[in-house]
Coordinates of C-alpha atoms and ligand atoms in Angstrom, one line a residue:
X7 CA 1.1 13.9 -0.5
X8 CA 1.0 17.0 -2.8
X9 CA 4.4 17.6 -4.6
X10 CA 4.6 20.9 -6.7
X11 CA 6.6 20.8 -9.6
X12 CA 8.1 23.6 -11.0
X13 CA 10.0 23.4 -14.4
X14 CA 11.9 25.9 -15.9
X15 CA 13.4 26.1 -19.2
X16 CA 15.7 23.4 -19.4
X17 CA 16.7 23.5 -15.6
X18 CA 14.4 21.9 -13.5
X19 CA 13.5 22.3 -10.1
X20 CA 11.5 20.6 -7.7
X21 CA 10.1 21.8 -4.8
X22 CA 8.2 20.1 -2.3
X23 CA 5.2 19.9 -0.4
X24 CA 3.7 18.9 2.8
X25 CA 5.6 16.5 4.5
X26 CA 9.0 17.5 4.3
X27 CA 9.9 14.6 1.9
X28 CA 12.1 16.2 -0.7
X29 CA 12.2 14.5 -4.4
X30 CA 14.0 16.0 -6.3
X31 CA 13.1 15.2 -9.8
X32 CA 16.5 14.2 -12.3
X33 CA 17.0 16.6 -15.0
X34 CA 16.4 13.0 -17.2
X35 CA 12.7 12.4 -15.5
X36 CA 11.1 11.3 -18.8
X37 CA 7.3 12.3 -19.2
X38 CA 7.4 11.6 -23.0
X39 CA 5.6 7.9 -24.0
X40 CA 7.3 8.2 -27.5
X41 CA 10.7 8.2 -25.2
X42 CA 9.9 5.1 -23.2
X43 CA 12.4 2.4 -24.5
X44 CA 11.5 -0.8 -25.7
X45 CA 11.1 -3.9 -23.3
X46 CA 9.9 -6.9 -22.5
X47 CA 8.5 -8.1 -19.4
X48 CA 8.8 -11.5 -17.7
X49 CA 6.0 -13.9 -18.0
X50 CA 4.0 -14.5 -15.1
X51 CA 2.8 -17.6 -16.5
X52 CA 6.9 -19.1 -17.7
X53 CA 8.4 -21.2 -14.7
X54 CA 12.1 -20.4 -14.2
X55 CA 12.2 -23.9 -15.7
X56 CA 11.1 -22.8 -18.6
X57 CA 7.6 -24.8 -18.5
X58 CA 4.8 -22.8 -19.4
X59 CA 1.7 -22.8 -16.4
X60 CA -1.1 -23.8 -18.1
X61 CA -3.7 -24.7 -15.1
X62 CA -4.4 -23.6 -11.8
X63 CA -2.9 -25.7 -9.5
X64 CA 0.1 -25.7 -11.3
X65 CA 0.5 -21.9 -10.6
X66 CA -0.3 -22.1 -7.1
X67 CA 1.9 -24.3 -5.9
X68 CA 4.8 -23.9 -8.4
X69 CA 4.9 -20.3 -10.2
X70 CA 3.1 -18.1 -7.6
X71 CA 5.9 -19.3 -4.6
X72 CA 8.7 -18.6 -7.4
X73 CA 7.8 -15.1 -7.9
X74 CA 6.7 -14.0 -4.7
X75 CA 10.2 -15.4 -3.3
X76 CA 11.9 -13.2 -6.7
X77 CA 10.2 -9.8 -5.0
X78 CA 11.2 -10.6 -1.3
X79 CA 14.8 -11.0 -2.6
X80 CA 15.2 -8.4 -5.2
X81 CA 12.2 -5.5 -4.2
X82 CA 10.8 -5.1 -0.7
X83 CA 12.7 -7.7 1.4
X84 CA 11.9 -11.2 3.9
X85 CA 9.4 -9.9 6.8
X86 CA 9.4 -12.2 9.6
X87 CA 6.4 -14.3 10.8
X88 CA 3.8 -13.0 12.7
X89 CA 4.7 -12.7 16.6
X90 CA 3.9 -16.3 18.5
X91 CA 1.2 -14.7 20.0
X92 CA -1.1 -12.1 19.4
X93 CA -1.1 -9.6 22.2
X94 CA -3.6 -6.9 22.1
X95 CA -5.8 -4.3 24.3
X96 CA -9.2 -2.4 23.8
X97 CA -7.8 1.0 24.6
X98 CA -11.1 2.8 24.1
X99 CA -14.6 2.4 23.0
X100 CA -17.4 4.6 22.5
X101 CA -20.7 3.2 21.0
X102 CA -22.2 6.4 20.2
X103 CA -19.5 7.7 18.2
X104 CA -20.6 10.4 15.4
X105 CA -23.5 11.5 16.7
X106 CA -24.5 7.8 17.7
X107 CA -24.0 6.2 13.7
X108 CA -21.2 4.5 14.5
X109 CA -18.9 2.5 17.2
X110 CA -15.2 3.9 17.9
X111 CA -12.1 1.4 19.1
X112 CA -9.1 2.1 19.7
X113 CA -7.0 -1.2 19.7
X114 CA -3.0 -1.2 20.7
X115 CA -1.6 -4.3 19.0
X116 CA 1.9 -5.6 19.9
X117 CA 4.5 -6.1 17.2
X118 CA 6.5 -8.5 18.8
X119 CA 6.5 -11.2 21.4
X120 CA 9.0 -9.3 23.7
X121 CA 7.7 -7.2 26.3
X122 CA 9.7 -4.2 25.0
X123 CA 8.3 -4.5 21.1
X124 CA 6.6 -1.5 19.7
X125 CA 2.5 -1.4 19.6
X126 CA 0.9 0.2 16.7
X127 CA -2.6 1.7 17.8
X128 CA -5.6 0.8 15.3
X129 CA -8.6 3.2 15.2
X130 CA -11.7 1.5 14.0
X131 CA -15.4 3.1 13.3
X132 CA -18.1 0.3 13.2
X133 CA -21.4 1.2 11.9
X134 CA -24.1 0.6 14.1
X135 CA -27.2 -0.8 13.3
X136 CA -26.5 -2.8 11.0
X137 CA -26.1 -6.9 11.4
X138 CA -22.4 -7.6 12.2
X139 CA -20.0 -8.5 11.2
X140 CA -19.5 -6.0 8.7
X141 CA -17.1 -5.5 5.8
X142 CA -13.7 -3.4 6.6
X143 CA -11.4 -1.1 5.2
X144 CA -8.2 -1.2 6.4
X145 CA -5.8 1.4 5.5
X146 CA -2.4 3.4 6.7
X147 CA -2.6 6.8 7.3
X148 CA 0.3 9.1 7.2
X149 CA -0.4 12.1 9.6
X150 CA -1.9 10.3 12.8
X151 CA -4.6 8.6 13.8
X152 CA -6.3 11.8 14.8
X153 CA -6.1 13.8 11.3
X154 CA -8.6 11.7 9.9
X155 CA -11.9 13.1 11.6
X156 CA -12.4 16.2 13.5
X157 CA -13.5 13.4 16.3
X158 CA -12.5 14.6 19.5
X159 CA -12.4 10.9 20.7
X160 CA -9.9 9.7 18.8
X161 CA -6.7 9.4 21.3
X162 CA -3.8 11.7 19.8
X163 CA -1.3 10.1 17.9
X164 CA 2.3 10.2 18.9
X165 CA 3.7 11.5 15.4
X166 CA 7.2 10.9 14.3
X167 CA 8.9 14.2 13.2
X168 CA 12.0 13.8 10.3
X169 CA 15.6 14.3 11.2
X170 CA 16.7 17.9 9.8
X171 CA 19.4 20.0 10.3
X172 CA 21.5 17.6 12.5
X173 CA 18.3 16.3 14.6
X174 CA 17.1 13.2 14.9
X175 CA 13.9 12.5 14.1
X176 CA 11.8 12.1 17.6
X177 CA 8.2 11.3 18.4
X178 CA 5.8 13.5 19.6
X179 CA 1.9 14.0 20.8
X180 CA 0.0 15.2 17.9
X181 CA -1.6 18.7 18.7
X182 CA -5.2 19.4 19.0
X183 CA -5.2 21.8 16.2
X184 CA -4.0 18.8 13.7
X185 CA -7.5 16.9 14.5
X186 CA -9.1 16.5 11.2
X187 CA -6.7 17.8 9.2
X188 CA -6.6 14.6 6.2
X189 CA -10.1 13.9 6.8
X190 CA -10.6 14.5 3.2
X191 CA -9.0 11.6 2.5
X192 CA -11.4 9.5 4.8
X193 CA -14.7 10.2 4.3
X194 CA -15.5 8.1 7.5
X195 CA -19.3 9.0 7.6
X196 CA -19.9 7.8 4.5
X197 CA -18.0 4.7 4.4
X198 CA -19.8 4.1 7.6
X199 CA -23.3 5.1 5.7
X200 CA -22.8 2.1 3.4
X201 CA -22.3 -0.5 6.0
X202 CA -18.9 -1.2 6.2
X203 CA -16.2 -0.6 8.8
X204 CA -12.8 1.5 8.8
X205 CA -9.9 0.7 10.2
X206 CA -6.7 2.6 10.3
X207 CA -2.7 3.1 11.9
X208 CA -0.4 5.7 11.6
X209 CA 2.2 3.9 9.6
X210 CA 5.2 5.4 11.9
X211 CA 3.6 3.3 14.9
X212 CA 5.0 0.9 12.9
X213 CA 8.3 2.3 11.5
X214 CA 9.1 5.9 10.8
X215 CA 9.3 7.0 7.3
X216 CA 13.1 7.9 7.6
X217 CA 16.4 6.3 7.2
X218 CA 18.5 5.8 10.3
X219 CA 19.7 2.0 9.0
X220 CA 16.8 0.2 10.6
X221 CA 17.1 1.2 14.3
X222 CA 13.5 2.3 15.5
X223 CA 10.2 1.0 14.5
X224 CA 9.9 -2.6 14.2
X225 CA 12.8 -4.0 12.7
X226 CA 15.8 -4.0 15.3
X227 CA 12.9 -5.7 17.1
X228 CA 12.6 -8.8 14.5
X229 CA 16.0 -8.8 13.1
X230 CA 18.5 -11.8 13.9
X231 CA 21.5 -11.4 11.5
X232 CA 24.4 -10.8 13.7
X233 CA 27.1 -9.4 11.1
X234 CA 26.8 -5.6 11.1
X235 CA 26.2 -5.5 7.7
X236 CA 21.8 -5.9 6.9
X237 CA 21.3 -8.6 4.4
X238 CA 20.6 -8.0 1.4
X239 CA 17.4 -9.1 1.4
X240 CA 16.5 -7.5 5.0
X241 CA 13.1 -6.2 5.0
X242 CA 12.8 -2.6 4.2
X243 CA 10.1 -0.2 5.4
X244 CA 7.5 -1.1 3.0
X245 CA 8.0 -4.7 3.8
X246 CA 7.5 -3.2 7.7
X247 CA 4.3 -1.8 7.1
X248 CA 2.8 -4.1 5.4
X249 CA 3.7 -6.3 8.1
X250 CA 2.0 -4.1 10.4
X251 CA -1.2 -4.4 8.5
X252 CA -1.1 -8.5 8.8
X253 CA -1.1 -7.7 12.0
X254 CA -4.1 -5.9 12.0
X255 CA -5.7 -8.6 10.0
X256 CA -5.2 -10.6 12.8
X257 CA -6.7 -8.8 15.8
X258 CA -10.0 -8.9 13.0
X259 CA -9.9 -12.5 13.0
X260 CA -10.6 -11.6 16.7
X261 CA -13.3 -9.4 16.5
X262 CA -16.3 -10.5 15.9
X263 CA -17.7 -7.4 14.8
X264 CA -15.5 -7.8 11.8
X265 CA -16.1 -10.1 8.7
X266 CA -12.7 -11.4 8.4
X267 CA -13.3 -12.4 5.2
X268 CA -14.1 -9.3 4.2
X269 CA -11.4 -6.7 4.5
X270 CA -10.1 -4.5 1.7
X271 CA -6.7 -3.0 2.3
X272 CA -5.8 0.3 0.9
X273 CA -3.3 3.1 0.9
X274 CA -2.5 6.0 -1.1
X275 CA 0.8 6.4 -2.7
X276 CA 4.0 5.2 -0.4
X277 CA 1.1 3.3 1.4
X278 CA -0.3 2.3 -2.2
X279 CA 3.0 0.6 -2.9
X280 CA 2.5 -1.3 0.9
X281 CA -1.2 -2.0 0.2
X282 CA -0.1 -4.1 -2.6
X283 CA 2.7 -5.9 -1.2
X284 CA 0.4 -6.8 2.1
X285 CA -2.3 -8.1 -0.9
X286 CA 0.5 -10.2 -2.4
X287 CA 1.7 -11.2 1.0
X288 CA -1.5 -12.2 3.2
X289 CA -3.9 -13.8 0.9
X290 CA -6.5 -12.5 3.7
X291 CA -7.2 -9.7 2.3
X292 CA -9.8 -10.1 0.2
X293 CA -9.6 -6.8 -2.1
X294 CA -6.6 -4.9 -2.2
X295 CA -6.5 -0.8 -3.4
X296 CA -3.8 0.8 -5.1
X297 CA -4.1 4.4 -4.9
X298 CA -1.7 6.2 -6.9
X299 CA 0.8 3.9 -5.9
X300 CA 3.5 4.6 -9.0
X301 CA 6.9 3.2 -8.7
X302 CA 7.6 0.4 -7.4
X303 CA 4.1 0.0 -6.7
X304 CA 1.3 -0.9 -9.8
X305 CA 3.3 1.0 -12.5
X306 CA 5.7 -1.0 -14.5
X307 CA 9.4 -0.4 -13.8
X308 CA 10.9 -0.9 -16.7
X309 CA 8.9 1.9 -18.7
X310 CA 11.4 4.3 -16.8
X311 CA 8.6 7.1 -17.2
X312 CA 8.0 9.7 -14.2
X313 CA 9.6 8.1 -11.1
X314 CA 12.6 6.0 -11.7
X315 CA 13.6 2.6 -9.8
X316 CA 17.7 5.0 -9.1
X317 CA 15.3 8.0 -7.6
X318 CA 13.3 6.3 -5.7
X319 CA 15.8 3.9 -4.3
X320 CA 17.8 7.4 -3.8
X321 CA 15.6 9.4 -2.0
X322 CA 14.5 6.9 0.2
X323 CA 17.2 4.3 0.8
X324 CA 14.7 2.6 3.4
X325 CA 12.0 1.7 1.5
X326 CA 13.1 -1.4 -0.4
X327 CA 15.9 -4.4 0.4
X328 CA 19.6 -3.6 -0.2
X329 CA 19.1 -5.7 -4.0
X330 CA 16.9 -3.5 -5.3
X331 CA 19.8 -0.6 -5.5
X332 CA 21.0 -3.3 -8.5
X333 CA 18.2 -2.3 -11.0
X334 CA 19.2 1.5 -10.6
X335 CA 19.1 2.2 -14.2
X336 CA 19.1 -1.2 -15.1
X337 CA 15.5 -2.3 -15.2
X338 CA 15.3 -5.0 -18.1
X339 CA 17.8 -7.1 -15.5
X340 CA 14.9 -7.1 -12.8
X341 CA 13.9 -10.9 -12.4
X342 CA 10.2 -9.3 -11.9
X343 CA 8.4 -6.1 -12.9
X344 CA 5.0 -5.1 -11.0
X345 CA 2.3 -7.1 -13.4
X346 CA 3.7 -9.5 -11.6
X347 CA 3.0 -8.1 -8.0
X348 CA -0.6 -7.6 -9.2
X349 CA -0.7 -11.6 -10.0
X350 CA 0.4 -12.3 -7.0
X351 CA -2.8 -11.3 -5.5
X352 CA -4.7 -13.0 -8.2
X353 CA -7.6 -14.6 -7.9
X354 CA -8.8 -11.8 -5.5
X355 CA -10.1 -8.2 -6.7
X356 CA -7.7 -5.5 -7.2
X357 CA -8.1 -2.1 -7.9
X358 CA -5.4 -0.1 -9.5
X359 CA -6.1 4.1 -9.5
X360 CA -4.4 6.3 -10.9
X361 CA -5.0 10.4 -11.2
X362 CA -4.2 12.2 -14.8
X363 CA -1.8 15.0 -13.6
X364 CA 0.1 12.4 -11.9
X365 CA 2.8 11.7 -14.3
X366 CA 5.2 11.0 -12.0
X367 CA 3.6 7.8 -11.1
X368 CA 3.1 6.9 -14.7
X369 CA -0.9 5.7 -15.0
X370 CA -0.2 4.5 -18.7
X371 CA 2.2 1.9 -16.7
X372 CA -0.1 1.1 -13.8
X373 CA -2.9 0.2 -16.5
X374 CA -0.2 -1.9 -18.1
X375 CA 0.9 -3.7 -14.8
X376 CA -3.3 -4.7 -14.5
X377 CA -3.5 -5.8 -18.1
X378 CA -0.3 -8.3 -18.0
X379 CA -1.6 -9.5 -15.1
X380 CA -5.1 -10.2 -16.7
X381 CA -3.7 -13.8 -17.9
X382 CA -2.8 -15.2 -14.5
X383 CA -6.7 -13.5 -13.4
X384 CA -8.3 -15.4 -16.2
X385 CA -6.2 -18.8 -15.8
X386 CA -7.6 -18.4 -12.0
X387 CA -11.2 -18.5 -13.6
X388 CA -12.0 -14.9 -13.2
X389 CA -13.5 -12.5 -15.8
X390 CA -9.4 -10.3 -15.2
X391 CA -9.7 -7.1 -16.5
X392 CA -12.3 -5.6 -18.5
X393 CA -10.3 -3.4 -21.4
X394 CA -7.4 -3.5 -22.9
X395 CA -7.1 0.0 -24.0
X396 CA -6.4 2.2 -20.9
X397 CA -9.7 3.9 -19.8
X398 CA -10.3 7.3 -20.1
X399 CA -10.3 9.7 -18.0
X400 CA -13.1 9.0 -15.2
X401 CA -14.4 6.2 -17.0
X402 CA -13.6 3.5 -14.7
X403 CA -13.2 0.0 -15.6
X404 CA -14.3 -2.6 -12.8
X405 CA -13.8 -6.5 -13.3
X406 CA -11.8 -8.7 -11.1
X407 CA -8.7 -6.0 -12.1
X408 CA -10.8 -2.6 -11.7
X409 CA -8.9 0.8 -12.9
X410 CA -9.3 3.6 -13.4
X411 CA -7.5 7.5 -14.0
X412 CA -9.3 10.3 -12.7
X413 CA -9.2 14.2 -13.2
X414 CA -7.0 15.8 -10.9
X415 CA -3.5 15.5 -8.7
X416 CA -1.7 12.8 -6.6
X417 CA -3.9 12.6 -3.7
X418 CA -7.3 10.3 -2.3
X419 CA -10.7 11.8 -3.1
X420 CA -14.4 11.1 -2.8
X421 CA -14.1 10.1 -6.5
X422 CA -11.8 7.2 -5.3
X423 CA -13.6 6.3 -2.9
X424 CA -16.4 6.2 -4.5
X425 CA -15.1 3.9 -6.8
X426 CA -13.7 1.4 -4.2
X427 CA -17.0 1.4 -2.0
X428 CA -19.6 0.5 -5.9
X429 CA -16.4 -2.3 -6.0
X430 CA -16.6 -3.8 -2.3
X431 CA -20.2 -3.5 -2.6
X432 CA -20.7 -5.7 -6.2
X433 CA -17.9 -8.1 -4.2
X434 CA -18.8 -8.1 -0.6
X435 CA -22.7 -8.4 -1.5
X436 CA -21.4 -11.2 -4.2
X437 CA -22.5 -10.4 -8.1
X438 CA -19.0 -10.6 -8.6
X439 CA -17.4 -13.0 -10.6
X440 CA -16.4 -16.0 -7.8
X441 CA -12.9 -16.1 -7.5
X442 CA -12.2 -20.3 -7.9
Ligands
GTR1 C1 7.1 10.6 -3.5 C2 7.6 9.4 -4.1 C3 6.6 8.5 -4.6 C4 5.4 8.4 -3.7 C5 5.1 9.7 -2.9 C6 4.2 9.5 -1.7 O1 8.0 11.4 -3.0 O2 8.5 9.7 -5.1 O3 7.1 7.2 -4.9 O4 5.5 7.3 -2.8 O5 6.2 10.2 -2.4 O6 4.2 8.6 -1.0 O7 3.5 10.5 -1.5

């Protein structure tokens, strides 16, 4: 999303942007690298024990489980399992979709084993012509389904609106008018050009991106704890959607026109932050894309630069587990900070992205979270990441930790994507370094 921000003398005011989210940046937002304080992170490779992990095996089955059980309790929350079974239905399909390029599904996918539990609809362009299966990307969107591409095939998603002014915040059939209107953050022709596959939801067809203490979307469906009170480490709405996207993942594994082993997950921003939490979460997904993903995302918490761990938690109460509101302005007591998250999806490729007017999800610190992940990517036997000076603007770096900081605003451009389609290509058609 685009936020504006306007600062004036000493007061500050923030005023938002397209999707009714208002941020309101503190007065104490610091942009300033000399003002960032002093820390020190946790080692990825130092078992709560003490022991130091010195070989692979060691941190799969002893350090990895520690610290991905330290973020389910302290940052996004414990998802359930998957639903017994996977129920699913080929809504659509058109096999000359785009002028005949490419094959269109539509594909509504139960969250839940009771016949009452939410479906989330996944829209998926397959080139044709090409030998299948092919190589996905799978990614959120925010708007609908249908604001990707001007398509008029694509089925009209049922878009969540916010509660204002008293209202709750109720569903409703996207209009024909708001056909197209992200597409320039999926560039669906050429992604299908290069041979690969695109899949995507609109993340409220999984939970709606609004507070109302967990009653729509999919957790009331998934939740057991009887005392009124959520746990404190309930699954919040990143958790949710990344959930969603393992779901997706498995309808693939049923689809033969899609190599499974092959499917890069991606998401911009909010969606950046769940990208990276479905990586660290499903090991089957075998690249994972941070766009601009900022707090509590790739950039480092405890830098306290641009978007805060107190802010974020403020304005959107839903988005982590009830323990995270105990690092408001106390990051260096965090059992975690994100390098960690980006070793948790270690040996496989990430990318981290960041854009250079988008201070307020600190790139210095979403570099850094790459780089102190680099020693878990190199104990893994992979070549980690390739600098360890940040990269200059549109310079990108790409090893088994890719990054890179380009020109320009919070958003997802042909730049990115670029980027992410030269990367799926050197790992997909395998001159990448092997992950062990
Ligand atoms: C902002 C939020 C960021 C980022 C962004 C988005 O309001 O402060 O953490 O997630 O929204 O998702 O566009």
């Amino acid at each position: 999303m685009n936020r504006t921000l306007t600062i004036v003398g000493l007061s500050y005011c923030l005023l938002h942007l397209s999707l009714s989210t208002a941020i309101s940046a503190p007065p104490d937002a610091n942009y300033d690298e000399a003002k960032v304080p002093e820390y020190t992170l946790p080692d990825p490779l130092v078992a709560a024990d003490g022991a130091s992990v010195d070989d692979p095996a060691e941190w799969i089955s002893k350090r990895r489980p520690e610290i991905l059980e330290l973020f389910k309790t302290h940052v996004y929350g414990r998802s359930p399992d998957a639903p017994k079974r996977l129920q699913y239905e080929l809504t659509s399909i058109d096999r000359q979709a785009l002028g005949g390029k490419a094959t269109r599904k539509e594909i509504a996918i139960k969250l839940g084993d009771a016949p009452n539990a939410p479906s989330m609809n996944l829209l998926l362009y397959l080139p044709n012509d090409v030998s299948k299966p092919v190589p996905v990307f799978l990614g959120l969107n925010f708007k609908g389904n249908h604001t990707i591409h001007s398509d008029p095939g694509i089925t009209l998603s049922e878009v969540w609106s916010r509660p204002s002014k008293g209202r709750a915040g109720e569903k409703k059939r996207g209009s024909e008018k708001s056909r197209g209107t992200s597409a320039s953050r999926w560039p669906v022709e050429t992604i299908i050009d290069r041979g690969y596959g695109l899949g995507t939801i609109y993340y409220g067809d999984i939970d709606p991106d609004f507070h109302d203490g967990f009653k729509n979307g999919v957790h009331p469906h998934h939740d057991k704890h009887e005392s009124a009170e959520r746990p404190a480490d309930a699954w919040g709405s990143i958790a949710a959607w990344a959930w969603g996207l393992s779901r997706a993942m498995d309808y693939f594994e049923r689809d033969d026109d899609v190599d499974q082993k092959k499917v890069a997950v991606l998401g911009h921003s909010r969606l950046g932050k769940t990208s990276l939490w479905a990586g660290a979460t499903d090991p089957r997904f075998a690249l994972v894309i941070s766009n601009d993903s900022g707090c509590g995302g790739a950039a480092l918490s405890r830098r306290r630069f641009g978007e805060k761990v107190k802010r974020i938690n403020t304005s959107f109460p839903h988005w982590f587990c009830g323990n995270f509101d105990k690092y408001n302005d106390n990051e260096a007591a965090l059992p975690v900070d994100q390098h960690m998250l980006i070793a948790l999806i270690a040996p496989r490729p990430v990318y981290i992205a960041s854009a250079a007017e988008d201070q307020w999800a600190d790139p210095r610190g979403e570099f850094l979270s790459g780089l102190h992940a680099d020693p878990v990517y190199r104990l893994l036997g992979t070549d980690g990441i390739a600098t360890k000076e940040m990269p200059k603007v549109d310079q990108p770096s790409h090893s088994a930790i890719s990054y890179h900081v380009r020109t320009g605003k919070h958003d997802l451009t042909a730049f990115d994507w670029g980027q992410y389609l030269d990367r799926a290509d050197t790992i997909f058609q395998g001159s990448a370094t092997p992950a062990k």
